[in-house]
């Protein structure tokens, strides 16, 4: 009988000092939560590693899920067999053969946890190495930098054998950096910002502004679908819809063309901050990239950021569009993001927004609005949807759509 256990290394966590235990516990919990379909697995941990006993769960499937869990540096499957030398030899040969060993170098690295075992590590390395050399043509021993490292641990009743190490996603376990709200539009950039927030351990909630009937139900659905895509990296996300129609109409009526965009963004930020406070979150994330469009100049940031002291983190601020696109392709949001549904900003977008708005003017034009009343009414009508990793548009929602078309 062969059992499989996956050994997980956590990298950056090792430096977390007193918080280390909390981090490890959170990571173990996130691993468990990332693969609900494999309910037979057991996740355990000690000070140095997390171990996943597969108990018959599909190893390839579990490895695929593990690749998306933040806080993991690398992981290795370990095959656990009875302490039978002949069995160990055949298992090692099979494992090395799987690694397309022709023309490669290898090393056997034995460790004895049980020192009472009859053979010492030198003897075992030589004996097991000879078997590999015999069984596999065109392979050579290399002690310093082997292509294939076969680790054999001698335990009281078992051999633990391992040959492969897989790269993890890096980052920090989601939930260990506190909670943030992400301003999530239907575009390319903000889902990438959401992903990068999760990568640094931030538990996120998504805030989305929509302005029916100027924006379509499909645009709203697209934002929800994008949120669902991102749950792959951190589990369920609360999706908070903000009704923005009244505010956009008021702005359109009272604010001159050149400042529409700046005032719109100020109102969005105020609302996001009010939601952040209500949801006990610490920071706001958005998908702004410096210089990409008029609202994303530093002058604009000054004019918009004026409404709050809350930290605003812009994970893609310094990236080129192409770099952002590459990440969106990796995380599988790109194809959805480029679907052509107008969001609330494009509909009311002025033809020539100011790229260098002045703070005083933005404040002045905004004072023509009943800011407090507008905010209160929007806040009273938030709609929250709990989006789980298995989220799909349900039939009811689809029916509602066709009614509106
Ligand atoms: P994205 O691809 O994320 O839509 P963008 O390049 O289209 O970004 P803008 O439309 O200027 O940029 O928006 C800048 C940021 O403002 C977005 O990344 C997002 O964080 C936020 N934002 C814009 N529109 C909305 C919306 N309808 N709901 C929530 N957040 C929004
Ligand atoms: Mg956009």
XYZ file of C-alpha atoms and ligand atoms in Angstrom:
437
model
C 0.000 0.000 0.000
C 1.291 3.431 -0.882
C -0.058 6.564 0.784
C 0.543 10.032 -0.602
C 1.208 13.060 1.543
C 2.009 16.519 0.218
C 4.576 18.528 2.096
C 3.992 22.280 1.864
C 6.697 24.906 2.439
C 5.649 28.438 3.291
C 8.527 30.689 2.412
C 7.919 34.272 3.445
C 5.960 33.121 6.473
C 9.103 31.773 8.066
C 10.074 35.350 8.901
C 6.845 36.269 10.644
C 8.086 35.748 14.199
C 5.386 35.689 16.826
C 2.592 35.683 14.270
C 3.912 32.567 12.608
C 1.496 30.183 14.268
C -1.507 32.256 13.263
C -0.208 32.412 9.687
C 0.300 28.674 9.484
C -3.154 27.986 10.889
C -4.710 30.364 8.381
C -2.812 28.783 5.506
C -3.882 25.296 6.597
C -7.481 26.511 6.738
C -7.200 28.141 3.285
C -5.770 24.946 1.788
C -8.703 23.002 3.196
C -11.136 25.613 1.889
C -9.600 25.634 -1.598
C -10.566 22.030 -2.278
C -13.989 21.250 -0.798
C -14.481 18.504 -3.401
C -11.717 16.457 -1.782
C -13.287 16.056 1.616
C -11.236 12.980 2.476
C -7.954 14.928 2.736
C -6.434 15.706 6.152
C -4.458 18.913 6.612
C -1.950 18.950 9.500
C 0.881 21.247 10.426
C 3.875 21.654 12.653
C 6.251 24.573 13.118
C 8.001 24.072 9.781
C 5.597 22.490 7.328
C 2.005 21.808 6.450
C 1.215 18.238 5.430
C -1.760 17.123 3.385
C -2.661 13.455 3.641
C -4.541 12.646 0.473
C -6.385 9.570 1.773
C -7.036 8.505 -1.792
C -7.868 11.962 -3.232
C -6.557 12.569 -6.757
C -3.000 13.878 -6.464
C -3.026 15.812 -9.748
C -6.319 17.490 -8.830
C -5.056 18.492 -5.400
C -1.823 19.847 -6.893
C -3.794 22.023 -9.329
C -5.771 23.546 -6.445
C -2.640 24.086 -4.345
C -1.040 26.156 -7.105
C -3.601 28.913 -6.495
C -3.285 29.114 -2.703
C -1.295 32.161 -1.597
C 1.343 31.749 1.099
C 2.855 28.579 -0.386
C 6.436 28.712 -1.592
C 6.672 25.151 -2.892
C 5.284 21.695 -2.276
C 6.364 18.107 -2.806
C 4.385 14.875 -2.910
C 5.821 12.265 -0.556
C 5.044 8.608 -1.122
C 4.788 6.622 2.079
C 5.489 2.883 1.883
C 6.202 0.081 4.338
C 9.831 -0.147 5.392
C 10.709 -2.779 2.844
C 13.912 -2.231 0.882
C 12.830 -4.162 -2.212
C 9.585 -2.215 -2.364
C 11.533 1.046 -2.007
C 13.733 0.085 -4.964
C 10.822 -0.541 -7.286
C 8.998 2.625 -6.203
C 12.123 4.727 -6.757
C 12.669 3.288 -10.222
C 9.066 4.064 -11.163
C 9.278 7.605 -9.815
C 12.551 8.368 -11.590
C 11.234 6.892 -14.844
C 8.275 9.310 -14.662
C 10.718 12.207 -14.805
C 12.033 11.507 -18.298
C 15.446 10.726 -16.871
C 17.348 9.930 -20.051
C 20.497 12.071 -20.244
C 19.862 13.518 -16.781
C 21.743 13.277 -13.488
C 20.409 12.149 -10.139
C 21.240 11.768 -6.486
C 19.796 9.695 -3.674
C 19.610 11.670 -0.429
C 18.751 9.446 2.511
C 17.987 10.609 6.047
C 17.410 8.408 9.052
C 14.827 9.556 11.546
C 15.111 6.076 13.035
C 18.789 5.509 13.821
C 18.203 1.939 14.857
C 17.635 0.984 11.204
C 20.096 -1.712 10.185
C 21.737 0.225 7.300
C 23.324 3.648 7.492
C 22.663 6.468 4.988
C 25.863 5.932 2.976
C 24.993 2.303 2.452
C 21.434 3.160 1.460
C 22.522 5.896 -0.972
C 24.921 3.498 -2.688
C 22.488 0.577 -2.763
C 19.526 2.579 -4.089
C 21.743 4.544 -6.495
C 23.088 1.331 -8.006
C 19.552 0.111 -8.636
C 18.666 3.311 -10.510
C 21.868 3.134 -12.595
C 21.030 -0.471 -13.486
C 17.412 0.145 -14.391
C 17.706 3.366 -16.356
C 19.946 3.781 -19.372
C 21.887 6.985 -19.895
C 21.561 8.420 -16.382
C 24.493 9.487 -14.197
C 25.108 10.290 -10.549
C 25.746 13.960 -9.662
C 26.066 14.869 -6.022
C 26.178 18.677 -6.058
C 23.512 19.769 -8.567
C 21.520 16.758 -9.683
C 18.591 17.155 -12.093
C 16.629 14.635 -10.038
C 16.916 14.475 -6.274
C 15.409 11.374 -4.699
C 14.794 11.966 -1.000
C 14.376 8.904 1.166
C 13.462 9.287 4.839
C 13.797 6.238 7.049
C 11.047 6.277 9.674
C 10.175 3.680 12.340
C 7.863 1.680 10.121
C 7.951 3.460 6.776
C 10.055 4.889 4.023
C 9.058 8.368 2.846
C 10.129 8.851 -0.779
C 9.948 12.054 -2.772
C 11.341 13.234 -6.113
C 9.471 16.358 -7.229
C 9.033 19.892 -5.994
C 6.414 22.214 -7.460
C 6.461 26.000 -7.303
C 3.679 27.560 -5.200
C 1.936 30.903 -5.833
C 4.007 32.819 -3.239
C 2.395 35.769 -1.465
C 0.732 35.595 1.955
C -2.258 33.548 3.113
C -5.494 35.374 2.329
C -6.874 36.807 5.557
C -3.552 37.467 7.272
C -3.251 41.091 6.123
C -6.725 42.261 7.123
C -9.692 43.183 4.981
C -9.915 45.595 2.044
C -12.575 46.694 -0.411
C -11.765 46.559 -4.122
C -13.448 48.926 -6.568
C -14.329 46.413 -9.229
C -15.499 47.579 -12.638
C -15.932 45.325 -15.619
C -12.574 46.253 -17.097
C -9.214 44.560 -17.352
C -7.394 46.356 -14.566
C -9.530 46.083 -11.449
C -9.839 42.246 -11.422
C -6.039 42.153 -11.633
C -5.869 44.598 -8.713
C -8.224 42.299 -6.769
C -5.999 39.318 -7.485
C -2.879 41.198 -6.377
C -4.589 42.307 -3.143
C -5.415 38.674 -2.395
C -1.834 37.735 -3.165
C -0.600 39.948 -0.342
C -2.953 38.278 2.100
C -5.835 40.760 1.954
C -9.330 39.390 2.343
C -11.433 41.366 -0.139
C -14.950 42.541 -0.781
C -15.913 43.916 -4.200
C -17.715 47.239 -4.697
C -19.365 47.842 -8.042
C -21.202 50.950 -9.249
C -23.946 50.628 -11.777
C -26.393 53.051 -13.295
C -29.447 51.366 -14.713
C -30.952 51.937 -17.219
C -27.843 53.595 -18.671
C -25.839 50.482 -17.883
C -27.159 47.061 -18.858
C -27.882 44.064 -16.644
C -25.130 42.347 -18.626
C -22.567 44.867 -17.394
C -23.552 44.082 -13.812
C -23.480 40.373 -14.517
C -20.038 40.698 -16.052
C -18.707 42.306 -12.857
C -20.182 39.440 -10.832
C -18.697 36.866 -13.190
C -15.297 38.537 -12.891
C -15.621 38.419 -9.112
C -16.412 34.710 -9.366
C -13.231 34.170 -11.392
C -11.182 35.812 -8.676
C -12.649 33.590 -5.913
C -10.331 30.871 -7.215
C -7.540 32.596 -5.281
C -9.182 33.301 -1.960
C -12.639 31.786 -1.619
C -16.008 33.532 -1.438
C -16.308 37.286 -1.975
C -19.128 39.642 -0.987
C -20.142 41.611 -4.065
C -21.613 44.970 -3.158
C -23.665 46.740 -5.812
C -24.056 50.484 -5.471
C -26.946 52.215 -7.255
C -25.271 55.164 -8.954
C -27.887 56.471 -11.393
C -29.220 59.336 -9.301
C -25.703 60.551 -8.552
C -24.594 60.445 -12.159
C -27.676 62.320 -13.292
C -27.146 64.981 -10.634
C -23.510 65.395 -11.635
C -24.398 65.614 -15.315
C -26.904 68.353 -14.515
C -24.791 70.524 -12.218
C -21.137 70.037 -13.056
C -19.429 71.363 -16.196
C -18.185 68.880 -18.744
C -14.470 69.166 -17.860
C -15.102 68.201 -14.218
C -17.710 65.459 -14.694
C -15.174 62.736 -14.371
C -13.363 64.161 -11.358
C -16.558 64.740 -9.403
C -17.895 61.308 -10.394
C -14.730 59.705 -9.043
C -14.936 61.704 -5.835
C -18.466 60.437 -5.266
C -17.413 56.859 -6.000
C -14.568 57.123 -3.557
C -16.785 58.607 -0.838
C -19.238 55.757 -1.239
C -16.515 53.136 -1.302
C -15.093 54.595 1.881
C -18.481 54.567 3.584
C -18.878 50.917 2.592
C -15.360 50.143 3.793
C -16.180 51.572 7.168
C -19.444 49.693 7.430
C -17.734 46.433 6.497
C -14.842 46.910 8.925
C -12.247 47.015 6.178
C -8.970 48.912 6.432
C -8.076 50.016 2.914
C -9.418 50.617 -0.580
C -7.947 48.960 -3.682
C -8.537 50.043 -7.268
C -7.247 49.322 -10.755
C -5.767 52.721 -11.568
C -2.606 52.751 -13.627
C -0.609 55.950 -13.811
C -1.178 57.899 -17.019
C -3.496 55.329 -18.570
C -6.485 57.695 -18.877
C -7.397 61.216 -17.795
C -8.577 60.202 -14.337
C -5.306 58.449 -13.630
C -2.832 61.315 -13.636
C -1.237 62.387 -10.366
C -3.123 65.699 -10.568
C -6.374 63.713 -10.793
C -5.357 61.575 -7.870
C -4.905 64.701 -5.761
C -8.319 66.057 -6.786
C -10.060 62.715 -6.170
C -8.166 61.428 -3.139
C -9.146 64.624 -1.292
C -12.372 63.030 0.016
C -10.703 60.508 2.344
C -7.640 59.706 4.436
C -8.128 55.978 4.031
C -5.143 54.264 2.394
C -5.832 53.701 -1.288
C -3.698 50.923 -2.681
C -3.244 50.776 -6.436
C -1.594 47.435 -7.170
C -1.245 48.085 -10.914
C -0.312 51.784 -10.668
C 3.169 51.298 -12.094
C 2.442 48.570 -14.611
C 2.182 48.943 -18.370
C -1.115 47.912 -19.921
C 0.597 44.911 -21.504
C 1.865 43.693 -18.126
C -1.633 43.996 -16.671
C -3.082 42.118 -19.634
C -0.596 39.299 -19.117
C -1.707 38.853 -15.524
C -5.378 38.998 -16.536
C -4.700 36.198 -19.013
C -2.938 34.123 -16.368
C -5.851 34.479 -13.969
C -8.383 33.905 -16.756
C -10.269 37.202 -16.460
C -9.126 38.762 -19.744
C -11.705 37.200 -22.084
C -14.545 38.273 -19.812
C -13.121 41.753 -19.285
C -13.007 42.541 -22.989
C -16.677 41.772 -23.527
C -18.204 45.048 -24.716
C -20.648 46.100 -21.999
C -20.561 49.760 -21.080
C -19.990 50.543 -17.439
C -21.270 53.571 -15.607
C -18.213 55.696 -16.279
C -18.005 55.244 -20.013
C -21.658 56.213 -20.491
C -21.312 59.584 -18.812
C -17.720 60.100 -19.853
C -17.081 63.587 -21.212
C -15.365 63.800 -24.565
C -12.566 65.920 -23.116
C -12.050 65.354 -19.387
C -9.435 67.478 -17.676
C -6.198 65.596 -17.301
C -5.034 68.181 -14.759
C -8.130 69.018 -12.723
C -7.724 71.564 -9.938
C -8.741 70.499 -6.469
C -10.385 73.849 -5.623
C -12.535 73.727 -8.737
C -13.565 70.129 -8.110
C -14.662 71.090 -4.587
C -16.467 74.141 -5.866
C -18.501 72.348 -8.559
C -19.270 69.519 -6.187
C -20.710 71.972 -3.659
C -23.630 72.430 -6.069
C -24.740 68.886 -5.186
C -26.529 67.559 -2.132
C -23.581 65.284 -1.454
C -24.832 63.954 1.869
C -28.355 63.170 0.648
C -27.062 61.451 -2.490
C -24.641 59.322 -0.478
C -27.266 58.407 2.115
C -29.761 57.267 -0.495
C -27.187 55.158 -2.326
C -26.005 53.621 0.955
C -29.569 52.734 1.874
C -29.950 50.721 -1.315
C -26.836 48.574 -1.512
C -27.376 45.047 -2.794
C -25.009 42.381 -1.482
C -24.465 39.059 -3.260
C -22.349 36.323 -1.734
C -20.231 35.010 -4.593
C -18.813 31.542 -4.055
C -16.212 29.785 -6.217
C -18.948 27.651 -7.823
C -21.022 30.754 -8.665
C -23.065 30.596 -11.846
C -25.732 32.945 -13.094
C -28.869 31.399 -11.710
C -31.979 30.806 -13.769
C -33.973 33.493 -11.980
C -31.443 36.138 -12.844
C -31.395 35.065 -16.461
C -35.164 35.299 -16.636
C -35.046 38.811 -15.259
C -32.549 39.738 -17.941
C -34.700 38.577 -20.809
C -37.614 40.576 -19.392
C -35.529 43.684 -19.605
C -34.191 43.149 -23.089
P -10.676 48.861 -15.245
O -10.077 48.055 -16.334
O -10.395 48.320 -13.902
O -12.130 49.170 -15.499
P -9.970 51.292 -16.443
O -8.655 51.352 -17.074
O -11.173 51.103 -17.289
O -9.921 50.212 -15.290
P -11.249 53.532 -15.181
O -12.517 53.211 -15.855
O -10.677 54.896 -15.257
O -10.057 52.602 -15.593
O -11.389 53.154 -13.642
C -10.311 53.247 -12.754
C -10.670 52.425 -11.548
O -11.834 52.918 -10.904
C -10.994 50.985 -11.901
O -9.858 50.198 -12.032
C -11.853 50.585 -10.733
O -11.052 50.238 -9.627
C -12.622 51.855 -10.429
N -13.912 51.814 -11.151
C -14.220 52.347 -12.341
N -15.498 52.078 -12.669
C -16.032 51.373 -11.670
C -17.308 50.781 -11.398
N -18.334 50.876 -12.270
N -17.478 50.110 -10.249
C -16.455 49.983 -9.376
N -15.257 50.501 -9.556
C -15.024 51.196 -10.696
Mg -13.154 50.791 -16.548
